[in-house]
GROMACS .gro file of C-alpha atoms in nm:
model
  325
    1UNK     CA    1  -2.248  -2.219   1.301
    2UNK     CA    2  -2.179  -2.296   0.949
    3UNK     CA    3  -1.807  -2.275   0.849
    4UNK     CA    4  -1.722  -2.089   0.534
    5UNK     CA    5  -1.406  -2.128   0.356
    6UNK     CA    6  -1.282  -1.841   0.153
    7UNK     CA    7  -1.215  -1.968  -0.181
    8UNK     CA    8  -0.984  -1.766  -0.411
    9UNK     CA    9  -0.979  -1.873  -0.776
   10UNK     CA   10  -0.697  -1.691  -0.973
   11UNK     CA   11  -0.828  -1.696  -1.325
   12UNK     CA   12  -0.550  -1.605  -1.577
   13UNK     CA   13  -0.648  -1.479  -1.909
   14UNK     CA   14  -0.421  -1.650  -2.138
   15UNK     CA   15  -0.314  -1.493  -2.471
   16UNK     CA   16  -0.181  -1.667  -2.789
   17UNK     CA   17   0.086  -1.402  -2.851
   18UNK     CA   18   0.264  -1.108  -2.710
   19UNK     CA   19   0.092  -0.901  -2.977
   20UNK     CA   20  -0.261  -0.998  -2.846
   21UNK     CA   21  -0.139  -0.935  -2.484
   22UNK     CA   22  -0.060  -0.563  -2.596
   23UNK     CA   23  -0.409  -0.516  -2.705
   24UNK     CA   24  -0.553  -0.533  -2.364
   25UNK     CA   25  -0.704  -0.202  -2.269
   26UNK     CA   26  -0.554  -0.001  -1.988
   27UNK     CA   27  -0.789   0.000  -1.681
   28UNK     CA   28  -0.970   0.306  -1.600
   29UNK     CA   29  -1.100   0.466  -1.268
   30UNK     CA   30  -0.974   0.706  -0.992
   31UNK     CA   31  -0.683   0.580  -0.766
   32UNK     CA   32  -0.818   0.386  -0.478
   33UNK     CA   33  -1.172   0.350  -0.634
   34UNK     CA   34  -1.405   0.040  -0.633
   35UNK     CA   35  -1.718  -0.026  -0.824
   36UNK     CA   36  -1.960  -0.262  -0.629
   37UNK     CA   37  -2.212  -0.424  -0.858
   38UNK     CA   38  -2.548  -0.537  -0.701
   39UNK     CA   39  -2.873  -0.648  -0.778
   40UNK     CA   40  -3.194  -0.469  -0.671
   41UNK     CA   41  -3.246  -0.490  -0.307
   42UNK     CA   42  -2.877  -0.614  -0.215
   43UNK     CA   43  -2.740  -0.277  -0.150
   44UNK     CA   44  -2.987  -0.253   0.151
   45UNK     CA   45  -2.878  -0.559   0.319
   46UNK     CA   46  -2.634  -0.583   0.622
   47UNK     CA   47  -2.386  -0.764   0.403
   48UNK     CA   48  -2.376  -0.471   0.155
   49UNK     CA   49  -2.324  -0.227   0.464
   50UNK     CA   50  -2.064  -0.443   0.610
   51UNK     CA   51  -1.872  -0.443   0.283
   52UNK     CA   52  -1.910  -0.074   0.253
   53UNK     CA   53  -1.775  -0.007   0.599
   54UNK     CA   54  -1.463  -0.229   0.527
   55UNK     CA   55  -1.393  -0.049   0.197
   56UNK     CA   56  -1.438   0.302   0.353
   57UNK     CA   57  -1.281   0.256   0.669
   58UNK     CA   58  -1.046   0.518   0.808
   59UNK     CA   59  -0.683   0.497   0.716
   60UNK     CA   60  -0.461   0.484   1.034
   61UNK     CA   61  -0.175   0.716   1.057
   62UNK     CA   62  -0.309   1.016   0.853
   63UNK     CA   63  -0.327   1.377   0.986
   64UNK     CA   64  -0.675   1.411   0.844
   65UNK     CA   65  -0.946   1.156   0.805
   66UNK     CA   66  -0.924   0.971   0.469
   67UNK     CA   67  -1.083   0.636   0.380
   68UNK     CA   68  -0.918   0.340   0.220
   69UNK     CA   69  -1.123   0.333  -0.109
   70UNK     CA   70  -1.381   0.547  -0.285
   71UNK     CA   71  -1.692   0.332  -0.357
   72UNK     CA   72  -1.946   0.365  -0.625
   73UNK     CA   73  -2.254   0.135  -0.659
   74UNK     CA   74  -2.416   0.015  -0.993
   75UNK     CA   75  -2.673  -0.236  -1.083
   76UNK     CA   76  -2.584  -0.534  -1.301
   77UNK     CA   77  -2.814  -0.372  -1.586
   78UNK     CA   78  -2.617  -0.038  -1.564
   79UNK     CA   79  -2.279  -0.207  -1.591
   80UNK     CA   80  -2.194  -0.111  -1.946
   81UNK     CA   81  -1.865  -0.192  -2.127
   82UNK     CA   82  -1.702   0.133  -2.015
   83UNK     CA   83  -1.755   0.072  -1.645
   84UNK     CA   84  -1.621  -0.307  -1.704
   85UNK     CA   85  -1.286  -0.144  -1.772
   86UNK     CA   86  -1.248  -0.019  -1.407
   87UNK     CA   87  -0.952  -0.128  -1.220
   88UNK     CA   88  -1.143  -0.270  -0.916
   89UNK     CA   89  -1.485  -0.428  -0.927
   90UNK     CA   90  -1.667  -0.625  -0.682
   91UNK     CA   91  -1.969  -0.834  -0.748
   92UNK     CA   92  -2.192  -0.887  -0.452
   93UNK     CA   93  -2.416  -1.175  -0.543
   94UNK     CA   94  -2.685  -1.294  -0.291
   95UNK     CA   95  -2.923  -1.543  -0.414
   96UNK     CA   96  -3.090  -1.867  -0.318
   97UNK     CA   97  -2.956  -2.019  -0.662
   98UNK     CA   98  -2.598  -1.980  -0.547
   99UNK     CA   99  -2.456  -2.339  -0.501
  100UNK     CA  100  -2.107  -2.262  -0.420
  101UNK     CA  101  -2.038  -1.976  -0.173
  102UNK     CA  102  -1.713  -1.810  -0.145
  103UNK     CA  103  -1.493  -1.521  -0.283
  104UNK     CA  104  -1.363  -1.577  -0.636
  105UNK     CA  105  -1.101  -1.356  -0.805
  106UNK     CA  106  -1.034  -1.284  -1.179
  107UNK     CA  107  -0.756  -1.073  -1.300
  108UNK     CA  108  -0.717  -0.858  -1.618
  109UNK     CA  109  -1.051  -0.976  -1.770
  110UNK     CA  110  -1.161  -0.656  -1.955
  111UNK     CA  111  -0.848  -0.426  -1.890
  112UNK     CA  112  -0.528  -0.433  -1.719
  113UNK     CA  113  -0.429  -0.404  -1.440
  114UNK     CA  114  -0.776  -0.518  -1.311
  115UNK     CA  115  -0.915  -0.727  -1.022
  116UNK     CA  116  -1.277  -0.848  -1.013
  117UNK     CA  117  -1.399  -1.001  -0.689
  118UNK     CA  118  -1.718  -1.219  -0.696
  119UNK     CA  119  -1.868  -1.250  -0.345
  120UNK     CA  120  -2.121  -1.524  -0.375
  121UNK     CA  121  -2.361  -1.641  -0.106
  122UNK     CA  122  -2.705  -1.789  -0.082
  123UNK     CA  123  -2.861  -1.552   0.173
  124UNK     CA  124  -2.773  -1.228   0.332
  125UNK     CA  125  -2.664  -1.354   0.682
  126UNK     CA  126  -2.413  -1.593   0.541
  127UNK     CA  127  -2.288  -1.317   0.301
  128UNK     CA  128  -2.219  -1.084   0.591
  129UNK     CA  129  -2.031  -1.350   0.778
  130UNK     CA  130  -1.825  -1.440   0.472
  131UNK     CA  131  -1.755  -1.067   0.425
  132UNK     CA  132  -1.649  -1.007   0.789
  133UNK     CA  133  -1.424  -1.314   0.785
  134UNK     CA  134  -1.263  -1.215   0.464
  135UNK     CA  135  -1.175  -0.851   0.518
  136UNK     CA  136  -0.799  -0.889   0.487
  137UNK     CA  137  -0.845  -1.086   0.161
  138UNK     CA  138  -1.072  -0.828   0.013
  139UNK     CA  139  -0.849  -0.524   0.108
  140UNK     CA  140  -0.532  -0.705  -0.011
  141UNK     CA  141  -0.671  -0.818  -0.350
  142UNK     CA  142  -0.782  -0.449  -0.428
  143UNK     CA  143  -0.458  -0.294  -0.283
  144UNK     CA  144  -0.242  -0.541  -0.499
  145UNK     CA  145  -0.422  -0.395  -0.813
  146UNK     CA  146  -0.321  -0.048  -0.716
  147UNK     CA  147   0.027  -0.156  -0.659
  148UNK     CA  148   0.033  -0.322  -1.017
  149UNK     CA  149  -0.090   0.002  -1.156
  150UNK     CA  150   0.187   0.203  -0.973
  151UNK     CA  151   0.461  -0.063  -1.075
  152UNK     CA  152   0.352  -0.045  -1.432
  153UNK     CA  153   0.431   0.343  -1.430
  154UNK     CA  154   0.744   0.301  -1.253
  155UNK     CA  155   0.895   0.025  -1.479
  156UNK     CA  156   0.850   0.251  -1.768
  157UNK     CA  157   1.086   0.513  -1.624
  158UNK     CA  158   1.305   0.358  -1.351
  159UNK     CA  159   1.574   0.524  -1.154
  160UNK     CA  160   1.845   0.305  -1.288
  161UNK     CA  161   2.153   0.461  -1.100
  162UNK     CA  162   1.960   0.510  -0.784
  163UNK     CA  163   1.843   0.148  -0.784
  164UNK     CA  164   2.206   0.036  -0.840
  165UNK     CA  165   2.335   0.245  -0.558
  166UNK     CA  166   2.054   0.098  -0.322
  167UNK     CA  167   2.148  -0.246  -0.426
  168UNK     CA  168   2.515  -0.190  -0.357
  169UNK     CA  169   2.478  -0.006  -0.016
  170UNK     CA  170   2.179  -0.183   0.122
  171UNK     CA  171   2.157  -0.508  -0.048
  172UNK     CA  172   1.800  -0.465  -0.168
  173UNK     CA  173   1.606  -0.421  -0.494
  174UNK     CA  174   1.283  -0.224  -0.531
  175UNK     CA  175   1.057  -0.035  -0.762
  176UNK     CA  176   1.165   0.337  -0.803
  177UNK     CA  177   1.059   0.584  -1.058
  178UNK     CA  178   1.320   0.836  -1.196
  179UNK     CA  179   1.147   1.137  -1.058
  180UNK     CA  180   1.342   1.083  -0.723
  181UNK     CA  181   1.669   1.247  -0.673
  182UNK     CA  182   1.947   1.182  -0.414
  183UNK     CA  183   1.937   1.466  -0.135
  184UNK     CA  184   2.200   1.324   0.090
  185UNK     CA  185   2.386   0.991   0.121
  186UNK     CA  186   2.653   0.814   0.318
  187UNK     CA  187   2.767   0.449   0.326
  188UNK     CA  188   2.466   0.375   0.566
  189UNK     CA  189   2.222   0.640   0.487
  190UNK     CA  190   2.030   0.781   0.181
  191UNK     CA  191   1.781   1.035   0.145
  192UNK     CA  192   1.573   1.041  -0.180
  193UNK     CA  193   1.320   1.302  -0.262
  194UNK     CA  194   1.061   1.388  -0.514
  195UNK     CA  195   0.963   1.743  -0.508
  196UNK     CA  196   0.685   1.940  -0.690
  197UNK     CA  197   0.554   2.289  -0.641
  198UNK     CA  198   0.269   2.138  -0.426
  199UNK     CA  199   0.393   1.838  -0.224
  200UNK     CA  200   0.694   1.616  -0.128
  201UNK     CA  201   0.746   1.249  -0.127
  202UNK     CA  202   1.062   1.117   0.023
  203UNK     CA  203   1.243   0.771   0.110
  204UNK     CA  204   1.504   0.753   0.378
  205UNK     CA  205   1.727   0.443   0.388
  206UNK     CA  206   1.934   0.367   0.699
  207UNK     CA  207   2.132   0.075   0.832
  208UNK     CA  208   2.332  -0.020   1.132
  209UNK     CA  209   2.540  -0.312   1.235
  210UNK     CA  210   2.301  -0.609   1.334
  211UNK     CA  211   2.485  -0.753   1.672
  212UNK     CA  212   2.201  -0.898   1.864
  213UNK     CA  213   1.831  -1.016   1.831
  214UNK     CA  214   1.705  -0.743   2.069
  215UNK     CA  215   1.778  -0.485   1.809
  216UNK     CA  216   1.483  -0.644   1.602
  217UNK     CA  217   1.224  -0.485   1.835
  218UNK     CA  218   0.992  -0.188   1.807
  219UNK     CA  219   1.160   0.009   2.099
  220UNK     CA  220   1.499  -0.011   1.955
  221UNK     CA  221   1.375   0.075   1.615
  222UNK     CA  222   1.190   0.372   1.713
  223UNK     CA  223   1.490   0.512   1.919
  224UNK     CA  224   1.718   0.441   1.615
  225UNK     CA  225   1.484   0.601   1.359
  226UNK     CA  226   1.446   0.921   1.571
  227UNK     CA  227   1.823   0.939   1.651
  228UNK     CA  228   1.895   0.912   1.284
  229UNK     CA  229   1.629   1.175   1.169
  230UNK     CA  230   1.768   1.409   1.418
  231UNK     CA  231   2.110   1.365   1.293
  232UNK     CA  232   2.046   1.375   0.930
  233UNK     CA  233   1.718   1.555   0.838
  234UNK     CA  234   1.738   1.928   0.965
  235UNK     CA  235   1.428   2.154   0.974
  236UNK     CA  236   1.429   2.485   0.798
  237UNK     CA  237   1.544   2.683   1.112
  238UNK     CA  238   1.843   2.630   1.329
  239UNK     CA  239   1.779   2.362   1.604
  240UNK     CA  240   1.486   2.205   1.416
  241UNK     CA  241   1.475   1.841   1.291
  242UNK     CA  242   1.252   1.552   1.193
  243UNK     CA  243   1.105   1.320   1.436
  244UNK     CA  244   0.840   1.063   1.477
  245UNK     CA  245   0.537   1.262   1.629
  246UNK     CA  246   0.290   1.058   1.852
  247UNK     CA  247   0.141   1.334   2.038
  248UNK     CA  248  -0.186   1.317   1.832
  249UNK     CA  249  -0.186   0.924   1.753
  250UNK     CA  250   0.029   0.656   1.874
  251UNK     CA  251   0.247   0.482   1.616
  252UNK     CA  252   0.103   0.150   1.507
  253UNK     CA  253   0.337  -0.132   1.495
  254UNK     CA  254   0.283  -0.449   1.283
  255UNK     CA  255   0.494  -0.762   1.208
  256UNK     CA  256   0.448  -0.893   0.854
  257UNK     CA  257   0.624  -1.090   0.604
  258UNK     CA  258   0.638  -0.952   0.240
  259UNK     CA  259   0.854  -1.115  -0.038
  260UNK     CA  260   0.987  -1.361   0.230
  261UNK     CA  261   1.129  -1.094   0.463
  262UNK     CA  262   0.999  -1.040   0.796
  263UNK     CA  263   0.946  -0.676   0.872
  264UNK     CA  264   0.854  -0.439   1.155
  265UNK     CA  265   0.621  -0.194   1.007
  266UNK     CA  266   0.545   0.152   1.158
  267UNK     CA  267   0.255   0.356   1.082
  268UNK     CA  268   0.212   0.719   1.217
  269UNK     CA  269   0.289   1.083   1.187
  270UNK     CA  270   0.610   1.271   1.160
  271UNK     CA  271   0.677   1.623   1.263
  272UNK     CA  272   0.952   1.868   1.308
  273UNK     CA  273   1.081   1.963   1.646
  274UNK     CA  274   1.049   2.339   1.704
  275UNK     CA  275   0.831   2.387   1.393
  276UNK     CA  276   0.482   2.317   1.260
  277UNK     CA  277   0.558   2.083   0.968
  278UNK     CA  278   0.440   1.724   0.944
  279UNK     CA  279   0.254   1.433   0.767
  280UNK     CA  280   0.219   1.084   0.749
  281UNK     CA  281   0.498   0.820   0.738
  282UNK     CA  282   0.547   0.444   0.688
  283UNK     CA  283   0.864   0.254   0.772
  284UNK     CA  284   0.971  -0.118   0.705
  285UNK     CA  285   1.244  -0.265   0.919
  286UNK     CA  286   1.414  -0.595   0.853
  287UNK     CA  287   1.737  -0.785   0.894
  288UNK     CA  288   1.971  -0.798   0.581
  289UNK     CA  289   1.994  -1.112   0.380
  290UNK     CA  290   2.343  -1.190   0.526
  291UNK     CA  291   2.239  -1.104   0.889
  292UNK     CA  292   2.510  -0.838   0.914
  293UNK     CA  293   2.292  -0.524   0.925
  294UNK     CA  294   1.960  -0.391   1.039
  295UNK     CA  295   1.783  -0.183   0.766
  296UNK     CA  296   1.503   0.057   0.776
  297UNK     CA  297   1.321   0.223   0.484
  298UNK     CA  298   1.125   0.522   0.604
  299UNK     CA  299   0.877   0.693   0.357
  300UNK     CA  300   0.688   1.021   0.425
  301UNK     CA  301   0.470   1.286   0.245
  302UNK     CA  302   0.456   1.649   0.290
  303UNK     CA  303   0.140   1.816   0.145
  304UNK     CA  304  -0.007   2.049   0.393
  305UNK     CA  305  -0.392   2.067   0.437
  306UNK     CA  306  -0.444   1.835   0.137
  307UNK     CA  307  -0.545   1.467   0.096
  308UNK     CA  308  -0.239   1.237   0.120
  309UNK     CA  309  -0.391   0.900   0.070
  310UNK     CA  310  -0.288   0.857  -0.302
  311UNK     CA  311   0.073   0.991  -0.257
  312UNK     CA  312   0.111   0.763   0.047
  313UNK     CA  313   0.002   0.465  -0.180
  314UNK     CA  314   0.290   0.544  -0.418
  315UNK     CA  315   0.525   0.514  -0.135
  316UNK     CA  316   0.360   0.203   0.023
  317UNK     CA  317   0.395   0.042  -0.314
  318UNK     CA  318   0.774   0.093  -0.304
  319UNK     CA  319   0.800  -0.022   0.036
  320UNK     CA  320   0.604  -0.351  -0.045
  321UNK     CA  321   0.819  -0.410  -0.355
  322UNK     CA  322   1.145  -0.440  -0.142
  323UNK     CA  323   1.322  -0.768  -0.176
  324UNK     CA  324   1.665  -0.909  -0.135
  325UNK     CA  325   1.896  -0.878  -0.431
   0.00000   0.00000   0.00000
């Protein structure tokens, strides 16, 4: 079997001056949307179907079925100047004239933030294998563009005082918009909320002394989170409280390294003991820089009977921005 190496070229668009940089148009497109550019006949290949299944796969840990990205297809001839300003664009190029196969990435070509992926292959079979092998690369590139969009908004209106307090109490820095307010706080706990008439987004910070390596394992972390939620996040009725709810789907556990921090990531649903509230949550748990504390940042959305993907994307961007101070 022919081996394919995934080639990622980061093509930076350089500008002569800061003034010229400011002239870059702002990218357009709905949140978590992708335009796939194809030539006639390519959209019917198995390679195109494989790409579509990757982009539209169901997000784990959501109460309703929601897909990762909304995908639109356009032929090369119909890709006009306006469409070229979309935030995420993928060119699926399958042609016997292709000499160098792989995935090539360009950023901020026609607008910013923007990612353009070129998937180049000489035939449909090799294209399909390349796409299957590169699923994580493709999704990470597109997700990072959405994160850049979110960070661009947050940096214009940062929650300066809250960021200082988080830095002081938990030893971390992160992106945070000033729409959040402090609902509850102690030296080792903080509950930040963003409330509208329709939905809630929240971040919960918790820490405990880190005394043994066996604390950094999913079983202990699950118990610790549940105990903290029961103690600190009461429901609207007496005797009710927030909890991790795996009665419908099991909590997914991943180990990842982001910003040079090893993390245990939970994805699943939260609920309220004794009530019918709930929604999606994500949590990142890691050891503090000085190894003295175990820290969890737990993010959740409450938006009953409505899509929650885009709201969770905001919170996941915050979680991914966490770094040691």
